[in-house]
Amino acid sequence: MKKEQVVNCQFSVWYPIFKKHTIKSLILPLPQNVIDYLLDDGTLVVAGSDHDTQTHSNSDLNGDLNAEEDIQWSDDETTTTVTAPEFPEFSSHVLEAINALGGSVFPKLNWSAPRDANWIALNSSLQCHSLSDIFLLFKSSDFITHDLTQPFLLCSDQDSPDPAINYELVLRKWSELIPGGEFRCFVKENKLIAVSQRDYTQYYQHILKQEEQICQAVEAFFSQHIQYNFLDEDFVFDVYRDSQGRVWLIDLNPFGEVTDSLLFSWEELTSGDLTQQQEGPAFRYATSEVTVQPSPCLSYRIPRDFVDLSTGEDAYKLIDFLKLKKSQQEDSEEEEERGGGRPPAVTRLV
């Protein structure tokens, strides 16, 4: 995977080519102050409200809220007040775009959507109605941080200079897609070599029953609309097959390890074995409840340190954790000796 291939898979590069075959979308330049805000570890709150229709007519409620704002919750004189950032011009453009797309959108950056952060939204969905909704997802997403900081991380030509990237906010018209209708397709040398069920965490009975029709629909869509029309000959594209059997393009991704290979391995996809085994593309999907797999996005719902400790991926964190536990145990023993073995007093909070 080359850096040029990553650049070519930016939404603003492929969308004009396949606009007729995908979901209506709008692209907004991302100002530098917004990028800085997304990368900042500070407050999630933005100043003002982009919900013009939400008003409070209850004066008593407003009075209570104003009174609460005056309460000082800290006696620390060094405490500093965090000022909520303001992006009036950008906010106006975003709200205008959301309204133009029907009031509900699916947000993403040049490459990634914040799929790892849907758990933090009130509706556990990537459906957004305002800039605040978008910021909440983006600032909680490792996928978005990767786009902003390490877009060329796994490229083979690391010695070459990184291409300049103009970051963009992509707003896609919200559409209710059934996960069982999504498929990921792998293309090598402009040949469709593999198709995988996109949501492999579930068993969808209709895929088993319609395997032949799905394969034919995807192959026909590829040959008629995608093949030889993209800038690279190696790439990955996602499609959605609706209830009428029509296929829609959802996304394009680089052909490399930065893209999830789902029910295949990258060794299989790059070795050439799949093309030797059969004429058409290999098609894989969950064939029963037993073959489903856990979602990799579940690990993003807990602190990264917990994941590293539980899997043993970071030995140094485990060593530090054991040292901490040992130190706590020694401190506890010393306190017991000084207190004559008496149990510590317990304060009950009511």
XYZ file of C-alpha atoms in Angstrom:
350
model
C 0.000 0.000 0.000
C 1.482 3.305 -1.151
C 0.773 6.783 0.168
C -0.681 7.718 -3.202
C -3.277 4.945 -2.826
C -4.333 6.362 0.544
C -4.678 9.843 -0.978
C -6.807 8.468 -3.826
C -9.230 6.904 -1.349
C -10.171 10.251 0.173
C -13.901 10.849 -0.086
C -13.530 14.074 -2.062
C -11.430 12.215 -4.663
C -13.741 9.297 -5.404
C -17.146 10.896 -4.742
C -17.239 12.986 -7.974
C -16.400 9.857 -9.976
C -19.183 7.682 -8.529
C -21.665 10.353 -7.431
C -24.574 8.753 -9.320
C -24.087 5.437 -7.554
C -23.788 6.500 -3.930
C -25.591 8.444 -1.201
C -25.962 12.206 -1.611
C -23.251 14.010 0.363
C -21.776 17.453 0.994
C -18.118 18.236 1.678
C -16.979 21.144 3.866
C -13.350 22.284 4.347
C -12.217 21.726 7.927
C -10.668 24.924 9.372
C -7.397 24.600 11.275
C -8.954 25.832 14.529
C -11.521 23.024 14.310
C -8.753 20.470 13.704
C -6.901 21.810 16.755
C -10.097 21.506 18.797
C -10.645 17.899 17.698
C -7.108 16.979 18.725
C -7.277 18.848 22.033
C -7.881 16.782 25.164
C -9.948 19.559 26.750
C -13.664 20.184 26.937
C -16.172 18.551 24.626
C -18.617 21.438 24.914
C -18.882 24.073 22.217
C -20.268 27.538 22.829
C -23.827 28.326 21.840
C -26.500 25.964 20.573
C -27.192 24.804 17.045
C -30.683 23.594 17.911
C -32.726 26.685 17.083
C -35.985 24.923 17.881
C -35.058 23.972 21.445
C -36.225 26.679 23.875
C -37.184 26.648 27.537
C -40.339 28.547 28.437
C -40.340 27.590 32.101
C -38.898 30.597 33.939
C -38.533 28.652 37.184
C -36.369 26.067 35.452
C -34.211 28.771 33.910
C -33.865 30.434 37.308
C -32.710 27.187 38.886
C -30.183 26.628 36.105
C -28.809 30.150 36.432
C -28.497 29.698 40.186
C -26.564 26.465 39.696
C -24.126 28.197 37.359
C -23.217 30.640 40.167
C -22.252 27.888 42.610
C -18.515 27.484 43.162
C -17.794 23.757 43.273
C -14.083 24.066 44.026
C -12.068 25.847 46.716
C -8.850 25.441 44.752
C -7.593 28.941 43.944
C -5.487 27.562 41.078
C -8.553 26.277 39.214
C -8.873 27.865 35.796
C -12.069 28.333 33.864
C -12.199 26.543 30.501
C -13.737 28.698 27.816
C -15.888 26.841 25.320
C -14.554 27.295 21.769
C -16.629 29.087 19.155
C -16.773 28.425 15.426
C -19.609 30.709 14.254
C -18.873 30.672 10.511
C -18.121 26.944 10.379
C -21.163 26.160 12.552
C -23.359 28.135 10.167
C -22.061 26.197 7.147
C -22.544 22.851 8.902
C -26.101 23.650 9.974
C -26.943 24.809 6.456
C -25.551 21.566 4.995
C -27.432 19.408 7.509
C -30.694 21.144 6.629
C -29.969 20.712 2.909
C -29.571 16.960 3.492
C -32.888 16.602 5.292
C -31.891 17.371 8.884
C -30.045 14.119 9.663
C -26.556 13.191 8.498
C -23.837 10.576 8.768
C -20.492 12.354 9.426
C -16.966 11.326 8.509
C -13.596 12.811 7.644
C -11.489 12.247 4.510
C -11.373 8.495 5.136
C -12.951 7.358 8.377
C -16.273 7.584 10.171
C -16.374 7.519 14.005
C -17.786 3.966 14.096
C -15.808 3.226 17.258
C -17.599 6.022 19.145
C -21.293 5.301 18.511
C -21.570 3.996 22.090
C -21.175 7.524 23.474
C -24.156 8.953 21.569
C -27.530 9.019 23.338
C -29.091 6.874 20.615
C -25.979 4.693 20.126
C -26.044 5.773 16.500
C -23.925 7.832 14.117
C -26.992 9.832 13.128
C -26.291 13.529 13.775
C -28.570 16.570 13.762
C -26.094 19.249 14.823
C -22.433 20.215 15.030
C -22.450 19.288 18.726
C -23.502 15.728 17.817
C -20.652 15.527 15.315
C -18.048 16.898 17.719
C -19.087 14.458 20.436
C -18.486 11.507 18.101
C -15.306 12.873 16.517
C -13.592 13.746 19.802
C -14.415 10.273 21.167
C -13.113 8.385 18.133
C -9.682 6.825 17.668
C -10.516 6.376 13.974
C -10.866 10.132 13.557
C -7.641 10.778 15.483
C -5.878 8.335 13.167
C -7.091 10.268 10.114
C -5.810 13.525 11.579
C -2.449 12.303 12.869
C -1.343 9.079 11.131
C -3.086 8.636 7.771
C -0.007 7.031 6.193
C 1.009 4.867 9.154
C 1.133 1.462 7.418
C 2.300 2.580 3.978
C 5.281 0.763 2.472
C 6.920 3.940 1.138
C 7.590 5.546 4.519
C 10.837 7.123 3.259
C 8.946 9.357 0.832
C 7.495 12.681 2.067
C 3.875 12.687 3.200
C 1.491 14.255 0.674
C -0.258 17.432 1.809
C -3.778 16.739 3.083
C -6.656 19.204 3.059
C -8.946 17.886 5.767
C -12.673 17.921 5.140
C -15.893 17.235 6.970
C -18.083 14.908 4.945
C -21.817 14.963 5.645
C -23.843 12.157 4.082
C -27.629 12.141 3.921
C -28.839 9.814 6.676
C -30.185 6.530 5.321
C -31.458 3.580 7.324
C -29.228 0.767 6.065
C -29.809 -2.799 7.198
C -26.393 -4.165 8.277
C -27.172 -7.491 6.603
C -27.195 -5.734 3.226
C -23.629 -4.395 3.457
C -20.662 -6.145 1.828
C -16.963 -5.391 1.512
C -15.317 -6.100 -1.842
C -11.598 -6.552 -2.467
C -10.094 -5.637 -5.841
C -6.599 -6.601 -6.957
C -5.237 -5.621 -10.374
C -8.741 -4.422 -11.299
C -10.177 -7.871 -10.639
C -12.795 -8.550 -7.945
C -11.181 -11.325 -5.897
C -13.216 -11.455 -2.661
C -16.490 -10.360 -1.069
C -17.156 -10.428 2.681
C -20.225 -9.882 4.801
C -19.644 -6.419 6.332
C -21.295 -7.068 9.693
C -19.800 -10.411 10.681
C -21.050 -10.050 14.263
C -24.498 -11.307 13.208
C -25.961 -14.225 11.276
C -28.308 -13.112 8.493
C -30.386 -15.965 7.124
C -31.247 -14.130 3.899
C -27.566 -14.062 2.857
C -27.434 -17.850 2.950
C -30.638 -18.084 0.892
C -29.642 -15.394 -1.627
C -25.920 -16.120 -1.951
C -25.997 -16.541 -5.737
C -28.140 -13.448 -6.348
C -25.929 -11.322 -4.078
C -22.763 -12.433 -5.853
C -24.253 -11.745 -9.271
C -25.510 -8.298 -8.237
C -22.155 -7.268 -6.750
C -20.164 -8.565 -9.733
C -22.484 -6.791 -12.183
C -22.218 -3.516 -10.254
C -18.434 -3.784 -10.197
C -18.053 -4.521 -13.894
C -20.549 -1.856 -14.995
C -19.668 1.051 -12.696
C -16.430 0.525 -10.730
C -13.946 -1.510 -12.742
C -11.314 0.633 -14.546
C -13.020 3.828 -13.352
C -11.065 4.269 -10.125
C -7.576 5.786 -9.971
C -5.911 2.621 -8.639
C -6.070 -1.020 -9.674
C -5.848 -2.302 -6.085
C -8.543 -1.063 -3.682
C -11.409 -2.037 -1.398
C -14.988 -0.835 -1.790
C -18.115 -1.258 0.338
C -21.552 -1.706 -1.171
C -25.132 -1.942 0.021
C -27.756 -4.136 -1.646
C -31.236 -2.847 -0.923
C -34.524 -4.757 -0.724
C -35.112 -4.184 -4.443
C -31.797 -5.798 -5.334
C -30.132 -2.532 -6.367
C -26.508 -2.067 -5.330
C -25.123 1.237 -3.997
C -21.532 2.286 -3.415
C -20.914 3.210 0.232
C -17.151 3.752 0.566
C -13.706 3.149 -0.921
C -10.628 2.164 1.084
C -6.946 1.412 0.424
C -5.961 -2.168 -0.351
C -3.817 -2.807 2.726
C -3.748 -3.611 6.418
C -5.149 -0.222 7.413
C -8.467 -1.568 6.066
C -10.287 -4.315 7.990
C -10.153 -7.549 5.978
C -13.194 -8.890 7.885
C -13.688 -12.632 7.164
C -10.484 -12.856 5.122
C -6.851 -12.376 6.115
C -4.538 -9.997 4.325
C -2.188 -12.900 3.682
C -4.959 -14.607 1.702
C -5.839 -11.449 -0.183
C -2.274 -10.624 -1.225
C -0.920 -14.129 -1.896
C -2.993 -14.804 -5.017
C -4.352 -18.100 -3.678
C -7.968 -16.914 -3.832
C -7.853 -16.290 -7.587
C -6.304 -19.704 -8.212
C -8.960 -21.574 -6.252
C -11.993 -20.393 -8.278
C -13.058 -18.298 -11.233
C -15.267 -15.727 -9.532
C -14.659 -13.853 -6.282
C -14.570 -15.763 -3.003
C -17.680 -14.961 -0.953
C -17.659 -15.369 2.831
C -20.414 -14.794 5.364
C -21.619 -16.132 8.716
C -23.336 -19.429 7.936
C -24.859 -19.925 11.389
C -25.102 -18.364 14.840
C -22.005 -20.354 15.809
C -19.759 -18.652 13.261
C -20.425 -15.017 14.249
C -17.550 -13.040 15.755
C -17.425 -10.235 18.344
C -17.248 -6.680 17.072
C -13.722 -5.203 17.246
C -15.311 -1.835 18.105
C -16.337 -3.169 21.529
C -12.779 -2.681 22.790
C -13.084 1.081 22.240
C -15.736 1.343 24.975
C -13.171 0.873 27.771
C -9.828 2.587 28.471
C -6.980 1.409 26.244
C -4.876 0.501 29.294
C -7.530 -2.031 30.367
C -7.433 -3.651 26.934
C -3.635 -3.882 26.945
C -3.646 -5.415 30.439
C -6.325 -7.982 29.616
C -4.690 -9.098 26.356
C -1.064 -8.836 27.510
C -0.175 -6.723 24.455
C 1.850 -4.234 26.516
C 4.196 -5.994 28.951
C 5.433 -2.724 30.460
C 1.917 -1.744 31.535
C 1.522 -5.127 33.213
C 4.819 -4.675 35.062
C 3.816 -1.183 36.196
C 0.436 -2.502 37.341
C 2.059 -5.288 39.412
C 4.499 -2.809 40.966
C 1.597 -0.540 41.874
C -0.322 -3.396 43.503
C 2.756 -4.449 45.454
C 3.348 -0.876 46.657
C -0.302 -0.553 47.734
C -0.083 -3.837 49.628
C 3.083 -2.730 51.453
C 1.495 0.616 52.384
C -1.562 -1.191 53.691
C 0.554 -3.499 55.866
C 2.483 -0.533 57.299
C -0.757 1.267 58.198
C -2.072 -1.829 59.964
C 1.133 -2.113 62.004
C 0.964 1.539 63.050
C -2.720 1.227 63.945
C -2.229 -1.892 66.047
C -4.162 -4.042 63.656
C -7.387 -2.128 64.217
C -9.722 -2.031 61.174
C -9.936 1.356 59.485
C -12.892 3.590 60.293
C -15.660 3.562 57.759
C -17.436 6.726 56.734
C -20.918 6.205 55.431
C -22.122 8.501 52.711
C -25.827 9.233 52.714
